[in-house]
Short mmCIF file of C-alpha atoms in Angstrom, two decimals:
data_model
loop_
_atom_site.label_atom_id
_atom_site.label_comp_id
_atom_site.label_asym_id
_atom_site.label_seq_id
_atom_site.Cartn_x
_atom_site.Cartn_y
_atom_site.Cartn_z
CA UNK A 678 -3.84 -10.34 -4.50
CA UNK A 679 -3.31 -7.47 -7.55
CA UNK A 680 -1.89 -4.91 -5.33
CA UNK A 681 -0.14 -2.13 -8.30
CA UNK A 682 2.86 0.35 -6.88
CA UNK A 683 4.45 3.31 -8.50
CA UNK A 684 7.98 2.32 -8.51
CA UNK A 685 10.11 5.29 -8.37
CA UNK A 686 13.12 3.32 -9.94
CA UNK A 687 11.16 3.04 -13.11
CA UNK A 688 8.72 5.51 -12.81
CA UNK A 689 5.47 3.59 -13.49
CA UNK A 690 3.09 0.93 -11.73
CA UNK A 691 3.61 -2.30 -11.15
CA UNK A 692 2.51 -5.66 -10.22
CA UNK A 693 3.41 -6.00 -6.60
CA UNK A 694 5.59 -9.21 -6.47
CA UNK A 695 6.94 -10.01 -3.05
CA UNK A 696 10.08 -12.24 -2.68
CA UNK A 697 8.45 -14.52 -0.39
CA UNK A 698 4.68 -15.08 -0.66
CA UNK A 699 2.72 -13.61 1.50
CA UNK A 700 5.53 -11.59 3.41
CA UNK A 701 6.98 -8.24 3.01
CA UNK A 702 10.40 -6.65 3.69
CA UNK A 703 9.43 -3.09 4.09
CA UNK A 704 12.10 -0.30 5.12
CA UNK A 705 11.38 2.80 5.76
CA UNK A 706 14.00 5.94 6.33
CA UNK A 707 13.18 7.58 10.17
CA UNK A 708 13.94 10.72 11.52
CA UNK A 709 17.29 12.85 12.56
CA UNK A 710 16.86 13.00 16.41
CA UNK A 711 17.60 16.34 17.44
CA UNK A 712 14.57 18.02 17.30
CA UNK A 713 10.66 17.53 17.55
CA UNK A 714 8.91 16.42 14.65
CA UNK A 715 6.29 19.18 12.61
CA UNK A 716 3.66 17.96 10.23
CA UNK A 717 5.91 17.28 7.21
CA UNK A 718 7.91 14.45 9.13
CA UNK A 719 4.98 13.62 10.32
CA UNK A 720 3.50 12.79 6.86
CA UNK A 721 6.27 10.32 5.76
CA UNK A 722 5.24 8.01 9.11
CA UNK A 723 1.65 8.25 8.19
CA UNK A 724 2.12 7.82 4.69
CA UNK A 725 3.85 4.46 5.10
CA UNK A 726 2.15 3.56 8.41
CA UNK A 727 -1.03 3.31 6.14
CA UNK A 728 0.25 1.28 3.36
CA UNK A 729 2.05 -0.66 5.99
CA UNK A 730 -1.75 -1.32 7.33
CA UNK A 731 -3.73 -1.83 3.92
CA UNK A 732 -0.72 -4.95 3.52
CA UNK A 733 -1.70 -6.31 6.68
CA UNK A 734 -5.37 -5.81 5.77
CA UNK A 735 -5.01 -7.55 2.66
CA UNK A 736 -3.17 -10.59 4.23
CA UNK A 737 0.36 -10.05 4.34
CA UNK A 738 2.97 -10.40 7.45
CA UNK A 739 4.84 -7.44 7.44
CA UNK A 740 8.17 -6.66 8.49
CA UNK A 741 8.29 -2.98 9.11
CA UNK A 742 12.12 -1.77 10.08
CA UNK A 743 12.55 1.94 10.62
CA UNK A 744 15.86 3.78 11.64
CA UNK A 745 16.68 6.30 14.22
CA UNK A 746 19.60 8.62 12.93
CA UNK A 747 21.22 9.15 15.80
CA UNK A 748 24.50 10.06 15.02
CA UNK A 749 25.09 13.31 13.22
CA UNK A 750 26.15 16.81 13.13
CA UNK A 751 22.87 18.65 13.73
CA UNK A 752 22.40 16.45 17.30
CA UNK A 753 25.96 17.29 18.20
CA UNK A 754 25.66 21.12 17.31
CA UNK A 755 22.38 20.41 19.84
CA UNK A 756 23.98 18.41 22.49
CA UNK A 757 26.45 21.22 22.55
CA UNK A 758 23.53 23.87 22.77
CA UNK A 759 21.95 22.45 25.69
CA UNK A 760 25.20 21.48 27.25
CA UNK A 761 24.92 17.43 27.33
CA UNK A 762 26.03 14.27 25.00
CA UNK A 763 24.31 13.21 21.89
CA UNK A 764 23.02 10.19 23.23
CA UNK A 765 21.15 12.06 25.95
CA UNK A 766 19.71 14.31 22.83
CA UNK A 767 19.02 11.13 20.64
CA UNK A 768 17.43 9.27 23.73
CA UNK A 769 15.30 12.69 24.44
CA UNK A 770 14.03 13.08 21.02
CA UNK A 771 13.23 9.12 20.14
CA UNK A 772 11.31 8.97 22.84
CA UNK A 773 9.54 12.84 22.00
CA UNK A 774 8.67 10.36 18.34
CA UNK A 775 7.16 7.56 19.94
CA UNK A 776 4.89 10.06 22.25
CA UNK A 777 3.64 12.29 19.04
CA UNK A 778 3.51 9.97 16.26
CA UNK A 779 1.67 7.33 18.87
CA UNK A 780 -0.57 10.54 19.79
CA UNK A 781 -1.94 9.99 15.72
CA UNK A 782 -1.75 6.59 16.23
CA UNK A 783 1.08 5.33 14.27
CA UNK A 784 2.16 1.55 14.57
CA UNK A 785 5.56 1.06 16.11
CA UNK A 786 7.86 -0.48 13.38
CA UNK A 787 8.73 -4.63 14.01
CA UNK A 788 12.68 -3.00 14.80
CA UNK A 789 13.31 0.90 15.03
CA UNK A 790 17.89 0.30 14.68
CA UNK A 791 20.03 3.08 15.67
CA UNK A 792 23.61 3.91 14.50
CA UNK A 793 24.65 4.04 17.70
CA UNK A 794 24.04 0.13 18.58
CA UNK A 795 24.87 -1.02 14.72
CA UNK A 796 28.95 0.69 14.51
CA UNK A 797 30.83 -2.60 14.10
CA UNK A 798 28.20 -3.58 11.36
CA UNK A 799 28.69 -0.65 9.33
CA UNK A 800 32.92 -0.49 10.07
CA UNK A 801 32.67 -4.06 8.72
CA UNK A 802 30.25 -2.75 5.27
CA UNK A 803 32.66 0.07 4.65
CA UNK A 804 36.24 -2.14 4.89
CA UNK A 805 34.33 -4.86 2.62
CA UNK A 806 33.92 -1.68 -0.59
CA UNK A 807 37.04 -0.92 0.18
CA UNK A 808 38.86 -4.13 -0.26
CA UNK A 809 36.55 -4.43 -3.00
CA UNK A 810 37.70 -0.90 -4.60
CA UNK A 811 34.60 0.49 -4.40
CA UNK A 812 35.52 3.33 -1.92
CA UNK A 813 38.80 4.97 -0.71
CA UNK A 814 40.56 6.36 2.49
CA UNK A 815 41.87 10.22 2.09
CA UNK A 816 42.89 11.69 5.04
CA UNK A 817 40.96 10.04 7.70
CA UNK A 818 37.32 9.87 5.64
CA UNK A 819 36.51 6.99 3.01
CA UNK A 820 34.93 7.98 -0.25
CA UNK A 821 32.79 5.74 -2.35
CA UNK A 822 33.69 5.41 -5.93
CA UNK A 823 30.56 6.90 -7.67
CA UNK A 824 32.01 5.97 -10.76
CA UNK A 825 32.50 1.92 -10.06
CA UNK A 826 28.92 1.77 -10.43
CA UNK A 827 27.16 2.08 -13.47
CA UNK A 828 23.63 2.55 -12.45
CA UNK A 829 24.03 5.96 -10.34
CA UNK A 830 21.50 8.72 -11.02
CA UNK A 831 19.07 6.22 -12.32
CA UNK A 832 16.75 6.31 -9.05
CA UNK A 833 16.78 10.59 -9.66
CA UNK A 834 17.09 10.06 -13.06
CA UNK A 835 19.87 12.28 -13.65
CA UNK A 836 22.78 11.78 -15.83
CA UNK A 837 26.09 12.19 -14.29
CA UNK A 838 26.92 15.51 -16.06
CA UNK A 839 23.52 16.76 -14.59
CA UNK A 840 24.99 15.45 -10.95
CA UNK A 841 28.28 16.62 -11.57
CA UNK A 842 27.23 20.14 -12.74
CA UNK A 843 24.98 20.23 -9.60
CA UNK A 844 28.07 19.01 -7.68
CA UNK A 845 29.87 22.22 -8.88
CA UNK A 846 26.75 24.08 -7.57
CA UNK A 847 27.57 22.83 -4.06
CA UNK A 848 31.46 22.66 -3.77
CA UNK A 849 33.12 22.70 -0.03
CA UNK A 850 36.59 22.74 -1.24
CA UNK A 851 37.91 21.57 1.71
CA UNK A 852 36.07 18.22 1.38
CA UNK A 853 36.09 18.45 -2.58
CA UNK A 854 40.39 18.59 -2.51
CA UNK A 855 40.22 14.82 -0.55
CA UNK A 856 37.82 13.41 -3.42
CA UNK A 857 39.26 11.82 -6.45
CA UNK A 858 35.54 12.82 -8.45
CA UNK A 859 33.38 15.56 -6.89
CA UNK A 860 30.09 13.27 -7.26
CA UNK A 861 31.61 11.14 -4.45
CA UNK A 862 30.29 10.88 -1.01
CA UNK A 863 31.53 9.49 2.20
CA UNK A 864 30.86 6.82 4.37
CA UNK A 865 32.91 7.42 7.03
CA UNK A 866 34.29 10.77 8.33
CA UNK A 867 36.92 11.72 10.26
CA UNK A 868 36.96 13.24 13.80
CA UNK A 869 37.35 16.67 13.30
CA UNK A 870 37.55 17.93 17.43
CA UNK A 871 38.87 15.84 20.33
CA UNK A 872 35.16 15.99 22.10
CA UNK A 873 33.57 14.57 18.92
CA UNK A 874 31.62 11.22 19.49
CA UNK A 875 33.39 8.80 17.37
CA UNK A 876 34.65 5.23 17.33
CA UNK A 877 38.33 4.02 16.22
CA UNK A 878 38.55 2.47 12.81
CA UNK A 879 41.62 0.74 10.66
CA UNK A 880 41.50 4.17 9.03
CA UNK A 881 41.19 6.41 12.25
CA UNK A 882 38.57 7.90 14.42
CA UNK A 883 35.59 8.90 13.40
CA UNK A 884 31.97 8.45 12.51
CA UNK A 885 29.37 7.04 9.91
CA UNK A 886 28.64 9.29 7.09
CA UNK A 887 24.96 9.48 6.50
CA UNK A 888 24.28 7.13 3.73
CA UNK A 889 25.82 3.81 5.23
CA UNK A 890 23.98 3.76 8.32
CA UNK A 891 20.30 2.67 6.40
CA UNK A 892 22.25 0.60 3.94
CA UNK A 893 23.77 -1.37 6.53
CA UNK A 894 20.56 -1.69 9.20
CA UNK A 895 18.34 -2.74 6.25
CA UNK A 896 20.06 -5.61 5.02
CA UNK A 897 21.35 -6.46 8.52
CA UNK A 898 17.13 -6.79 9.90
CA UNK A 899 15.58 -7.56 6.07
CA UNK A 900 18.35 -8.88 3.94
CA UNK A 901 20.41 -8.33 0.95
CA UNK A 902 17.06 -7.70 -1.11
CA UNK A 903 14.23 -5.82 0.57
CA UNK A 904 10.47 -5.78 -1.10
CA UNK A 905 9.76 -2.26 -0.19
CA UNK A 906 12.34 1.24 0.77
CA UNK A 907 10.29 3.91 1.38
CA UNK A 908 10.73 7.48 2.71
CA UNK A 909 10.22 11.46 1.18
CA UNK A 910 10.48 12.71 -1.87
CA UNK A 911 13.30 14.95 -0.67
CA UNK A 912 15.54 11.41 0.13
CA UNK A 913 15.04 10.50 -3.55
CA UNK A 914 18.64 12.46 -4.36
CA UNK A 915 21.20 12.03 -3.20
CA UNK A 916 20.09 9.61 0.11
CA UNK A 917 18.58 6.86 -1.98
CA UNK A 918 20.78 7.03 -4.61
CA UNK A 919 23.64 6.40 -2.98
CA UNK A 920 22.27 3.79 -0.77
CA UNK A 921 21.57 1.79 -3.70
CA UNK A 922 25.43 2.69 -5.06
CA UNK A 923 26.94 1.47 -1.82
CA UNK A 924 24.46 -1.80 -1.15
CA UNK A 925 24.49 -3.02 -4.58
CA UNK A 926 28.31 -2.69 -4.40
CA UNK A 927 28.96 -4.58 -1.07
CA UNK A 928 26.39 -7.46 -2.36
CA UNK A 929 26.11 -7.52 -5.83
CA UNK A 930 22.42 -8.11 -5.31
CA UNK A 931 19.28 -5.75 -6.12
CA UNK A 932 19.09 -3.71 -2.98
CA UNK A 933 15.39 -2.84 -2.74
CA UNK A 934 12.76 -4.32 -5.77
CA UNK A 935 9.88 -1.46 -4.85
CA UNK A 936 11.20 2.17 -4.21
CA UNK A 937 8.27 4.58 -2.68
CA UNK A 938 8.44 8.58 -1.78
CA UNK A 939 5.42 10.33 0.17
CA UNK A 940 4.83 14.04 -1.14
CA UNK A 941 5.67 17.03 0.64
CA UNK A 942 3.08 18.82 3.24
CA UNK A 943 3.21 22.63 1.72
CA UNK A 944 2.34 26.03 3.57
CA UNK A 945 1.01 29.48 1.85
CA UNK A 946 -0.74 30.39 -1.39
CA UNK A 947 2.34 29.85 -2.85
CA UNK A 948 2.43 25.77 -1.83
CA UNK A 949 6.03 26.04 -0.05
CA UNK A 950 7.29 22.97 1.09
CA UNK A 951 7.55 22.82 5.24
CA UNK A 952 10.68 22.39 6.20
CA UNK A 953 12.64 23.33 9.47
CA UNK A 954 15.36 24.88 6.96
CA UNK A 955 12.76 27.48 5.85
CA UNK A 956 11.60 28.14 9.10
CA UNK A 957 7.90 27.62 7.83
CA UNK A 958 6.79 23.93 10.00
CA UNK A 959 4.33 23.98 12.57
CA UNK A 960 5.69 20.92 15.30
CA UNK A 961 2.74 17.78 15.57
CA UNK A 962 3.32 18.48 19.43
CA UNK A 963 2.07 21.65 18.85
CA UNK A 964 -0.71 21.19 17.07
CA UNK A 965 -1.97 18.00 18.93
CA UNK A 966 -2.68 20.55 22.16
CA UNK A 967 -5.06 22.07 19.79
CA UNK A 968 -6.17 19.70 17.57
CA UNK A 969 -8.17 16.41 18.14
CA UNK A 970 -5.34 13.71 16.94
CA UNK A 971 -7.49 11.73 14.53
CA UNK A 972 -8.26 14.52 13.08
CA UNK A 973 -4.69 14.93 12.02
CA UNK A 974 -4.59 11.53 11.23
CA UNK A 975 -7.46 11.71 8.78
CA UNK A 976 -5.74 14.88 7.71
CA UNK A 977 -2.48 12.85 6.73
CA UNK A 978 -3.50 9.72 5.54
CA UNK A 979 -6.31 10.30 3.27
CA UNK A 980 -4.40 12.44 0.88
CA UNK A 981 -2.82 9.83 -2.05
CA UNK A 982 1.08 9.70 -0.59
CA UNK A 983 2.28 10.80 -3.28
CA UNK A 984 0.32 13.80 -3.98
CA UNK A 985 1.39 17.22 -1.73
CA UNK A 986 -0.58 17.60 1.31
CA UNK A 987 -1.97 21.19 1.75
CA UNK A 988 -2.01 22.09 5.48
CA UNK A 989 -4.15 25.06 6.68
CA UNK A 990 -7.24 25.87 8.35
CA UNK A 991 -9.88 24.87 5.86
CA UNK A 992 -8.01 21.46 5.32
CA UNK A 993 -8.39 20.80 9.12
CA UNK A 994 -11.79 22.32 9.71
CA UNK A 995 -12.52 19.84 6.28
CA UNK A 996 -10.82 16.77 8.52
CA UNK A 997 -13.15 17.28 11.11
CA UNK A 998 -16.17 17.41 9.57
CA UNK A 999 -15.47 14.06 8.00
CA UNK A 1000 -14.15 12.48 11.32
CA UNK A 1001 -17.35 14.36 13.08
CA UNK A 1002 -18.84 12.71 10.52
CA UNK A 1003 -18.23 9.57 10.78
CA UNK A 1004 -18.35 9.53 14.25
CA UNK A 1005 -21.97 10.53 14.30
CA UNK A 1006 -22.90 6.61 12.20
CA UNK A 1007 -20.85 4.86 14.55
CA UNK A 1008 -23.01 6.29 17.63
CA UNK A 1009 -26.11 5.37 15.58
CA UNK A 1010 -25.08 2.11 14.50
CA UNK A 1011 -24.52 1.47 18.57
CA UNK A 1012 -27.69 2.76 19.40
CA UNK A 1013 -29.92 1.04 17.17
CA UNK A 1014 -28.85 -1.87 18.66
CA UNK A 1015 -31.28 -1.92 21.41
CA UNK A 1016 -34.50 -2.02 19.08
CA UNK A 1017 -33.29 -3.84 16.20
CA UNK A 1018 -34.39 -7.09 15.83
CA UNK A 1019 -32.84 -10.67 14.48
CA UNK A 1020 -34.77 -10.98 11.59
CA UNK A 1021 -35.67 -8.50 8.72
CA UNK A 1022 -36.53 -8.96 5.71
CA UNK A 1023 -34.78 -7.64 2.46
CA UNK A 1024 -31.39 -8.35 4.89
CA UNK A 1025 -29.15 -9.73 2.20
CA UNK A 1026 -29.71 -7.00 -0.26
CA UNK A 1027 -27.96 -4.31 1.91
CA UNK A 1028 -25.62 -6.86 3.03
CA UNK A 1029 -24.21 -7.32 -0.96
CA UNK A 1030 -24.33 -3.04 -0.66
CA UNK A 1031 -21.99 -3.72 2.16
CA UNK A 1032 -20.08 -6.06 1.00
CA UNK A 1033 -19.68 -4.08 -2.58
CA UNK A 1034 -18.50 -0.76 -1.11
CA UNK A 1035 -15.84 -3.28 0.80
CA UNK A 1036 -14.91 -3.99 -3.08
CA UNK A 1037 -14.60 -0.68 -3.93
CA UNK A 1038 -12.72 0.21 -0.69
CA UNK A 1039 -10.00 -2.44 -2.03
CA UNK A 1040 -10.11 -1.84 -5.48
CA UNK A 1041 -8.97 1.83 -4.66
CA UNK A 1042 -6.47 0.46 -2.53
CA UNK A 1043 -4.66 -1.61 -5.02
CA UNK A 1044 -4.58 0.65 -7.17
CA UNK A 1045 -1.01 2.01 -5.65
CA UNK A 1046 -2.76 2.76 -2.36
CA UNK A 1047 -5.09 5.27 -3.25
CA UNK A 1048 -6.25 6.78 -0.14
CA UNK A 1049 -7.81 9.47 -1.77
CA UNK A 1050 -10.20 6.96 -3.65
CA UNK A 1051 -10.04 4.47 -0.84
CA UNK A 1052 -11.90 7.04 1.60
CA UNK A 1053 -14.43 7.67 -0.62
CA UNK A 1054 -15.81 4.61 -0.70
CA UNK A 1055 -15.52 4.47 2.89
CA UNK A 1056 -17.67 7.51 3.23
CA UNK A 1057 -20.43 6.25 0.19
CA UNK A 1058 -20.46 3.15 2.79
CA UNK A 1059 -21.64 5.52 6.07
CA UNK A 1060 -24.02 7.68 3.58
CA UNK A 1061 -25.84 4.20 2.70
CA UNK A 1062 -25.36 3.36 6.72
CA UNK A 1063 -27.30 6.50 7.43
CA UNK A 1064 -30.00 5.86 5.03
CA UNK A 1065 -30.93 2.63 6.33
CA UNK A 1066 -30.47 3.29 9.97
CA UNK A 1067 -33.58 5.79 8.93
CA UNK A 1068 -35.79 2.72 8.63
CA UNK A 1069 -38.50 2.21 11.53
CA UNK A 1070 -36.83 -1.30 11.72
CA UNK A 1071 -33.70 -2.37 11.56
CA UNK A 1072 -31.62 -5.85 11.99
CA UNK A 1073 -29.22 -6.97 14.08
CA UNK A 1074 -27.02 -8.32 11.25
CA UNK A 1075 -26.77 -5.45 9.24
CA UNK A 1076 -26.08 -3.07 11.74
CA UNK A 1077 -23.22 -5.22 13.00
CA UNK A 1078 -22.19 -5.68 9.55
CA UNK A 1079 -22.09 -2.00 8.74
CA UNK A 1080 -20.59 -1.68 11.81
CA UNK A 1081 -17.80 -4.35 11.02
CA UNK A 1082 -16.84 -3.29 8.06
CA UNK A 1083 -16.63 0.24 8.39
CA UNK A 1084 -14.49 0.00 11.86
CA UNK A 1085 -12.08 -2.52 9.82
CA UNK A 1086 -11.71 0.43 6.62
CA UNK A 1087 -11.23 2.88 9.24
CA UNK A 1088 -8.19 0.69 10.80
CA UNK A 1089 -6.71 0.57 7.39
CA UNK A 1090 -6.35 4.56 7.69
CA UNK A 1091 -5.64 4.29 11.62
CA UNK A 1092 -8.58 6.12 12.34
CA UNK A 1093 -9.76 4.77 15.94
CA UNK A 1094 -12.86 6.89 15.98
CA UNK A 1095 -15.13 4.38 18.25
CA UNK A 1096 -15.86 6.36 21.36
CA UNK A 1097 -16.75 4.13 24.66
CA UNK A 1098 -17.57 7.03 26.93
CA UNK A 1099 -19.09 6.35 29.99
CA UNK A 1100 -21.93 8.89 31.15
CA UNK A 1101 -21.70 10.06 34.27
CA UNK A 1102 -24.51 9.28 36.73
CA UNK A 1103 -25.57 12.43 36.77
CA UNK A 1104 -25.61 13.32 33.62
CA UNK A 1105 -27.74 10.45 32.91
CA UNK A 1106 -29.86 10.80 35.35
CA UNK A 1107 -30.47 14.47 33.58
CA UNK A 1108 -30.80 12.87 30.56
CA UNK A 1109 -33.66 10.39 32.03
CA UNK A 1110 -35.49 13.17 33.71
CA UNK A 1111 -35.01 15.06 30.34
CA UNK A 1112 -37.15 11.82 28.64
CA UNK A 1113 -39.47 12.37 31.53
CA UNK A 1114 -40.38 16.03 30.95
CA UNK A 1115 -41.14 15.50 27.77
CA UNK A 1116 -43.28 12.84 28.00
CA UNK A 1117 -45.35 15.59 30.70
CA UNK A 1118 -45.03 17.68 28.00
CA UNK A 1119 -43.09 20.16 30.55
CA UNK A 1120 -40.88 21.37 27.56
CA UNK A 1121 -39.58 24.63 29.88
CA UNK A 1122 -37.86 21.74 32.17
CA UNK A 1123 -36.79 19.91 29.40
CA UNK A 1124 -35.17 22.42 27.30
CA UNK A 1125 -33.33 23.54 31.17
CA UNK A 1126 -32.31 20.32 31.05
CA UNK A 1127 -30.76 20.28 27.19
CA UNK A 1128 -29.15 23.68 28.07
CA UNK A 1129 -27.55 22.31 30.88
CA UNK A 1130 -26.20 19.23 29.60
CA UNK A 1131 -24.96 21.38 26.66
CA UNK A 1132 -23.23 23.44 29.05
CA UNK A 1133 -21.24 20.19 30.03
CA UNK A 1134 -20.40 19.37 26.57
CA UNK A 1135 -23.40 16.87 25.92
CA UNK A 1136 -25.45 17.54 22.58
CA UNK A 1137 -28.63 15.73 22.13
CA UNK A 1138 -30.27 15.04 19.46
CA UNK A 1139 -33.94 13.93 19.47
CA UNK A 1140 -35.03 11.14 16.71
CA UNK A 1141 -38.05 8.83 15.30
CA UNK A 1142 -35.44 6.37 17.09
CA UNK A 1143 -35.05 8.33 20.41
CA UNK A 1144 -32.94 10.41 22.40
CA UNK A 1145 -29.23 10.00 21.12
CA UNK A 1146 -26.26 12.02 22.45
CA UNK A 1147 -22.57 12.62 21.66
CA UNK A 1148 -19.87 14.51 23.13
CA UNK A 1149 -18.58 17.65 21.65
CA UNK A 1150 -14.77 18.35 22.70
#
């Protein structure tokens, strides 16, 4: 296998070099649960749910951890809001994830760790930097050192007078007056209200700081070393950063070999980046009850991850034609089966067609998981599907190959687009009497018949081949 990755630590592709052959440690940063999820969050699980897949495609056993933050001031401003605890909030909105991110068919990761069930782990991570004077107690919160380490800013690629002038830029001086350097951040902090959540510690109560929770859950479920961290551009600075500070500090081993960030979705002529802070997202809940949800899945994961995603109307209407698309072989290719025969000539021609756009499929693919390029192979594949299923005869073999290969390509982008509808009687029974008509030539009964079936949400379309039929939604 040749897979190349941009590595955001060094800013170029590389060889993809697992630590163990043929396995992957692959971590992934999950959402704050206080809230439903819009199309940007949404991105980031698609983005990685599909390399995720094209790994297991090409062979390897992947061990996919994901985190649920659920321990942090915006669920206890919420909690507070709708009058209840932060673990009711956290429990609401996990499970709100699973339903809308399944919805666009994203793979449950192999362990989704909260903060809640991983405190003693991550007390434990931040005593060990402070015996080894990495980080500091001041007044109930512990600060790591960002100067110990050498390496910070190299992930952003910043110096540290470009940190510490942005540092100025964002000075709480209540927080800034407990820090011996303003570029340090902390890892735990210190109850603030008696109705806080928190947990007692040698150096008081309190709770995690943001930062230690993914440091400590990814080398707890993957190791010291992971293959693969992934997560948004926007956790580049200063999430990632300091995770690597902290980890690489508690076990003087590489924290994470590969480092991947997805692109924003944007909004407007003006490309804005969604964000709940800007007030500009539209919620995936939202626009699953009007939306077909592989559509939005073909919207999200055929972009290249690391390119923006533009979301509007024409990039959705776009999305569906492809999906409608594609749709439209996979009938054929199932209804051709019932005069194709066993033996054709000419067969292994179009089967080395099939098996070359398979090539090309992959050779996008490696290529630092280029969806973009990967889905245009996929859709050169279903033009050369339609132009043979045009043939007066057709085989067996090839349609099951076409078939094969294009439903395995499709899985890759977690596009389940195979529709196993069930007519009702009646409806076929129309659609018999329809054939019927015709064959009388009584073409006023059977265009009553395609008007009616129409009416019901049944298009058919009439071919050298037959009758076919699809539903329209």
């Amino acid at each position: 296998m040749s897979i190349q990755l941009y590595n955001t630590l060094t800013r170029k592709k590389e060889l993809f070099k697992p630590i163990e052959e043929g396995k992957v440690r692959f971590y992934v940063c999950g959402p704050t649960v206080y809230n439903y999820i819009h199309i940007g969050n949404a991105r980031s699980s698609v983005a990685f749910d599909t390399i995720r897949r094209y790994l297991e495609y090409r062979g390897y056993e992947v061990n996919y951890v994901s985190n649920f933050t659920d321990v942090d001031d915006k669920i206890i401003k919420a909690a507070h809001n709708e009058g209840t605890t932060p673990e009711a909030i956290a429990d609401k909105y996990i499970q709100a994830f699973k339903e809308d991110t399944g919805a666009i068919n994203v793979k449950e990761a192999n362990v989704h760790p909260r903060v809640m069930n991983n405190i003693p782990e991550i007390i434990q991570f931040v005593e060990s930097l402070i015996k080894q004077g990495y980080a500091y107690e001041s007044e109930g919160d512990v600060y790591f050192r960002t100067d110990k380490f050498e390496k910070y800013g190299q992930l952003s690629d910043q110096s540290i007078q470009d940190l510490l002038v942005g540092a100025s830029e964002r000075v709480d001086d209540e927080f800034t007056e407990r820090k011996e350097n303003p570029l340090d951040f902390a890892l735990w902090k210190a109850t603030k209200t008696d109705d806080e959540i928190s947990w007692e510690t040698p150096w008081g109560a309190g709770r995690p700081g943001w930062h230690i929770e993914c440091s400590v859950m990814a080398t707890k479920y993957l190791g010291d070393t992971l293959d693969i961290h992934g997560g948004g551009q926007d956790l580049q600075f200063p999430h990632h950063e300091n995770e690597i500070a902290q980890s690489e500090c508690h076990t003087h081993q590489t924290f994470s070999n590969y480092w991947m960030h997805n692109g924003f979705v944007t909004m407007g002529s003006d490309a804005e980046k969604m964000s709940k802070s800007l007030g500009n997202f539209v919620l995936l809940r939202d626009l699953l009850k009007e939306a077909d949800p592989m559509v939005v899945r073909y919207l999200l994961s055929t972009v290249h991850y690391r390119r923006p995603l533009r979301y509007d109307t024409h990039a959705l209407q776009e999305a569906q034609a492809n999906v409608e698309k594609i749709r439209e072989v996979l009938r054929k290719l199932a209804y051709r089966q019932q005069d194709a025969i066993n033996e054709v000539e000419g067969n292994q021609e179009i089967l080395a067609a099939i098996q070359q756009h398979q090539t090309n499929f992959v050779n996008a693919m490696d290529d630092d998981f280029n969806a973009a390029n990967g889905v245009t192979a996929i859709l050169e594949l279903i033009k050369a599907a339609n132009q043979y299923l045009e043939k007066q005869t057709v085989a067996v073999e090839v349609l099951n190959a076409f078939y094969t290969v294009l439903t395995e390509l499709l899985d890759v982008f977690g596009l389940d687009l195979v529709e196993n509808d069930l007519l009702d009687e009646e409806i076929q029974a129309l659609i018999e009497e329809r054939k019927a008509a015709r064959l009388a030539k009584d073409y006023a009964r059977s265009d009553e018949i395609r008007d009616q079936l129409k009416e019901q949400g049944i298009i058919l379309d009439d071919t050298p081949q037959g009758t076919q039929w699809k539903r329209v939604k």
